[in-house]
């Protein structure tokens, strides 16, 4: 987990608590105690998530939120607003400004970490959802779990799809059979499934891809790579 989280919080105790607990969970953190440069810092650092206090010296959280959402470099970064006020209107305004979630102080570490995880999971899914990869006549649509060959949907088994996805996403890098097993069959599969199974599925995948199957290149005694 190498997500980078920008914390903008002027209350030192809360900021330290957030910083400490997020680091403990394996996140990288950036800490700002003032709102003035928060938007600029976000544009430069491109964090995976921003924890944004509402009441800040310099610039308040809502204004920062508005600026972040207007800037193409930061518009897609999810924001969790931290608010001391329990007022519904603040939450509504924050969400209207594009915040993804809010959490009301005082909050527990457990609650905060759960929100952080949920927001990061959603945003990762959203980014992956948009991704379409193309090579020659092949179009791989991760969102719809669909492969098209020359514009027509190709009937692939789930493992064949996952194999093709792993190969295409590796960007020409060599993948060992073990690595492919892990990616297409899941982490624990290497204990139960033989690496030979990968060869069998690559064989059927190649056949279904027709002439484009040549892009799946066998690297003898090692594994496979995908030629774009
Ligand atoms: Ca504050």
Coordinates of C-alpha atoms and ligand atoms in Angstrom, one line a residue:
X1 CA 0.0 0.0 0.0
X2 CA 1.8 3.1 -1.1
X3 CA -1.0 5.6 -1.2
X4 CA 0.1 9.1 -0.3
X5 CA -2.3 11.1 1.8
X6 CA -2.2 14.9 2.2
X7 CA -3.4 16.1 5.6
X8 CA -4.5 19.7 6.0
X9 CA -5.2 20.3 9.6
X10 CA -4.3 23.2 11.8
X11 CA -5.0 21.6 15.2
X12 CA -1.6 20.1 15.9
X13 CA -2.8 17.3 18.2
X14 CA -5.3 16.0 15.6
X15 CA -2.7 16.5 12.8
X16 CA -0.2 14.4 14.7
X17 CA -2.7 11.7 15.5
X18 CA -3.7 11.5 11.9
X19 CA -0.1 11.4 10.7
X20 CA 0.9 8.8 13.2
X21 CA -2.0 6.4 12.6
X22 CA -1.9 6.7 8.8
X23 CA 1.8 6.0 8.7
X24 CA 1.3 3.0 11.0
X25 CA -1.2 1.7 8.4
X26 CA 1.5 2.0 5.7
X27 CA 0.4 5.2 4.0
X28 CA 2.8 7.9 3.1
X29 CA 1.7 11.3 4.5
X30 CA 2.2 15.0 3.9
X31 CA 1.2 17.4 6.6
X32 CA 0.1 21.0 6.3
X33 CA -1.1 23.2 9.1
X34 CA -2.3 26.1 7.0
X35 CA -4.7 26.3 4.1
X36 CA -2.8 28.8 2.0
X37 CA -0.7 26.4 0.0
X38 CA -2.9 23.3 0.2
X39 CA -4.2 23.5 -3.3
X40 CA -0.7 24.1 -4.7
X41 CA 0.8 21.3 -2.7
X42 CA -1.9 18.9 -3.9
X43 CA -1.2 19.9 -7.6
X44 CA 2.5 19.3 -7.1
X45 CA 2.4 16.1 -5.0
X46 CA -0.7 14.5 -6.5
X47 CA -1.7 12.6 -3.3
X48 CA -4.1 9.7 -3.5
X49 CA -6.4 11.3 -1.0
X50 CA -6.7 14.6 0.9
X51 CA -7.9 14.9 4.5
X52 CA -9.1 18.5 4.6
X53 CA -10.1 20.3 7.8
X54 CA -12.9 22.8 7.3
X55 CA -11.8 25.6 9.6
X56 CA -8.2 26.6 8.7
X57 CA -6.0 29.6 8.8
X58 CA -5.1 31.0 5.4
X59 CA -7.8 29.5 3.3
X60 CA -10.8 27.6 4.6
X61 CA -11.5 24.0 3.7
X62 CA -14.5 24.8 1.4
X63 CA -12.5 27.2 -0.7
X64 CA -9.6 24.8 -1.0
X65 CA -12.1 22.1 -2.0
X66 CA -13.5 24.3 -4.6
X67 CA -10.1 25.2 -6.0
X68 CA -9.0 21.5 -6.1
X69 CA -12.1 20.5 -8.0
X70 CA -11.6 23.3 -10.6
X71 CA -8.0 22.3 -11.3
X72 CA -7.7 19.4 -13.8
X73 CA -4.5 18.3 -12.0
X74 CA -6.4 17.8 -8.7
X75 CA -10.0 17.4 -9.7
X76 CA -10.0 13.6 -9.4
X77 CA -8.3 13.4 -6.0
X78 CA -10.8 12.3 -3.4
X79 CA -11.3 14.5 -0.4
X80 CA -12.5 13.7 3.1
X81 CA -13.6 16.8 4.9
X82 CA -12.9 17.0 8.6
X83 CA -15.4 19.1 10.4
X84 CA -15.8 20.2 14.0
X85 CA -19.3 21.5 13.4
X86 CA -22.1 19.0 13.4
X87 CA -24.2 21.3 11.3
X88 CA -25.8 19.6 8.4
X89 CA -25.4 22.6 6.1
X90 CA -21.5 22.4 6.3
X91 CA -21.7 18.7 5.3
X92 CA -24.0 19.5 2.4
X93 CA -21.9 22.4 1.2
X94 CA -18.7 20.2 1.5
X95 CA -20.3 17.4 -0.5
X96 CA -21.6 19.9 -3.1
X97 CA -18.1 21.3 -3.4
X98 CA -17.0 17.8 -4.4
X99 CA -15.8 16.3 -1.2
X100 CA -16.2 12.6 -1.3
X101 CA -17.0 12.1 2.4
X102 CA -16.8 14.0 5.6
X103 CA -16.1 13.0 9.2
X104 CA -17.2 14.9 12.2
X105 CA -14.8 15.6 15.1
X106 CA -14.2 14.1 17.5
X107 CA -13.8 10.8 15.6
X108 CA -12.1 7.6 16.4
X109 CA -9.0 6.3 14.7
X110 CA -10.8 3.2 13.7
X111 CA -13.6 5.2 12.1
X112 CA -11.2 7.4 10.2
X113 CA -9.2 4.5 8.8
X114 CA -12.3 2.8 7.7
X115 CA -13.4 5.9 5.8
X116 CA -9.9 6.4 4.3
X117 CA -9.9 2.8 3.1
X118 CA -13.4 3.0 1.6
X119 CA -12.7 6.3 -0.2
X120 CA -9.4 5.0 -1.6
X121 CA -11.0 1.7 -2.7
X122 CA -13.8 3.6 -4.5
X123 CA -11.4 6.0 -6.3
X124 CA -9.1 3.1 -7.3
X125 CA -12.1 1.3 -8.8
X126 CA -13.2 4.5 -10.6
X127 CA -9.8 5.0 -12.2
X128 CA -9.6 1.3 -13.2
X129 CA -13.1 1.5 -14.5
X130 CA -12.2 4.1 -17.1
X131 CA -9.3 2.1 -18.4
X132 CA -9.4 0.7 -21.9
X133 CA -6.3 -0.8 -23.4
X134 CA -5.7 -1.3 -27.1
X135 CA -3.1 -3.2 -29.1
X136 CA -3.5 -3.7 -32.8
X137 CA -7.0 -5.1 -33.3
X138 CA -7.5 -5.9 -29.6
X139 CA -9.5 -3.7 -27.2
X140 CA -9.5 -4.6 -23.5
X141 CA -12.2 -2.9 -21.5
X142 CA -11.5 -3.4 -17.8
X143 CA -14.7 -1.7 -16.7
X144 CA -17.0 -4.0 -18.7
X145 CA -14.7 -7.0 -18.5
X146 CA -14.9 -7.2 -22.2
X147 CA -12.4 -7.9 -25.0
X148 CA -13.2 -6.8 -28.5
X149 CA -11.4 -8.2 -31.5
X150 CA -11.7 -6.0 -34.7
X151 CA -14.6 -4.3 -32.9
X152 CA -16.5 -7.4 -32.1
X153 CA -16.9 -8.9 -28.6
X154 CA -14.7 -11.9 -28.0
X155 CA -16.0 -14.8 -26.0
X156 CA -13.2 -15.3 -23.4
X157 CA -13.3 -17.4 -20.2
X158 CA -12.7 -15.4 -17.0
X159 CA -9.1 -16.7 -16.6
X160 CA -8.4 -15.9 -20.3
X161 CA -9.6 -12.3 -19.7
X162 CA -7.5 -12.0 -16.5
X163 CA -4.4 -13.4 -18.3
X164 CA -4.8 -11.0 -21.2
X165 CA -5.3 -8.1 -18.8
X166 CA -2.2 -9.0 -16.8
X167 CA -0.2 -9.3 -20.0
X168 CA -1.4 -6.1 -21.6
X169 CA -1.1 -4.1 -18.4
X170 CA 2.5 -5.3 -17.9
X171 CA 3.4 -3.1 -20.8
X172 CA 5.7 -5.5 -22.6
X173 CA 7.4 -6.6 -19.4
X174 CA 8.1 -10.3 -19.0
X175 CA 5.8 -12.1 -16.6
X176 CA 6.7 -15.5 -15.2
X177 CA 4.1 -18.2 -15.0
X178 CA 4.0 -17.8 -11.2
X179 CA 3.3 -14.1 -11.6
X180 CA 0.6 -14.8 -14.1
X181 CA -0.9 -17.4 -11.8
X182 CA -1.0 -14.9 -9.0
X183 CA -2.6 -12.2 -11.2
X184 CA -5.2 -14.3 -12.9
X185 CA -6.0 -16.9 -10.3
X186 CA -5.5 -14.9 -7.2
X187 CA -2.8 -14.8 -4.5
X188 CA -3.2 -18.3 -3.0
X189 CA -3.6 -20.1 -6.3
X190 CA 0.1 -20.8 -6.6
X191 CA -0.4 -23.4 -3.9
X192 CA -3.0 -25.4 -5.7
X193 CA -2.7 -24.7 -9.4
X194 CA 0.2 -25.9 -11.5
X195 CA 2.1 -23.4 -13.6
X196 CA 1.3 -25.7 -16.6
X197 CA -2.3 -24.5 -16.3
X198 CA -1.1 -21.1 -17.4
X199 CA 0.3 -22.5 -20.6
X200 CA -3.0 -24.3 -21.3
X201 CA -5.0 -21.1 -20.9
X202 CA -2.5 -19.0 -22.8
X203 CA -2.9 -21.5 -25.6
X204 CA -6.7 -21.1 -25.8
X205 CA -6.4 -17.4 -25.4
X206 CA -4.0 -17.2 -28.4
X207 CA -6.3 -19.3 -30.5
X208 CA -9.3 -17.0 -29.8
X209 CA -7.2 -14.0 -30.6
X210 CA -6.5 -15.4 -34.1
X211 CA -3.8 -13.5 -35.9
X212 CA -3.4 -11.1 -32.9
X213 CA -2.5 -14.1 -30.8
X214 CA 1.1 -13.6 -32.0
X215 CA 1.3 -10.7 -29.6
X216 CA 1.4 -13.1 -26.7
X217 CA 5.0 -14.2 -26.9
X218 CA 6.4 -17.3 -25.2
X219 CA 9.7 -16.7 -23.4
X220 CA 11.1 -20.2 -23.1
X221 CA 11.5 -21.6 -19.6
X222 CA 10.2 -18.4 -18.0
X223 CA 6.8 -17.1 -19.0
X224 CA 5.2 -14.7 -21.3
X225 CA 5.1 -11.1 -22.5
X226 CA 2.8 -9.0 -24.6
X227 CA 4.0 -7.3 -27.7
X228 CA 2.1 -4.1 -28.4
Ligands
LIG1 CA1 -9.3 23.6 12.2

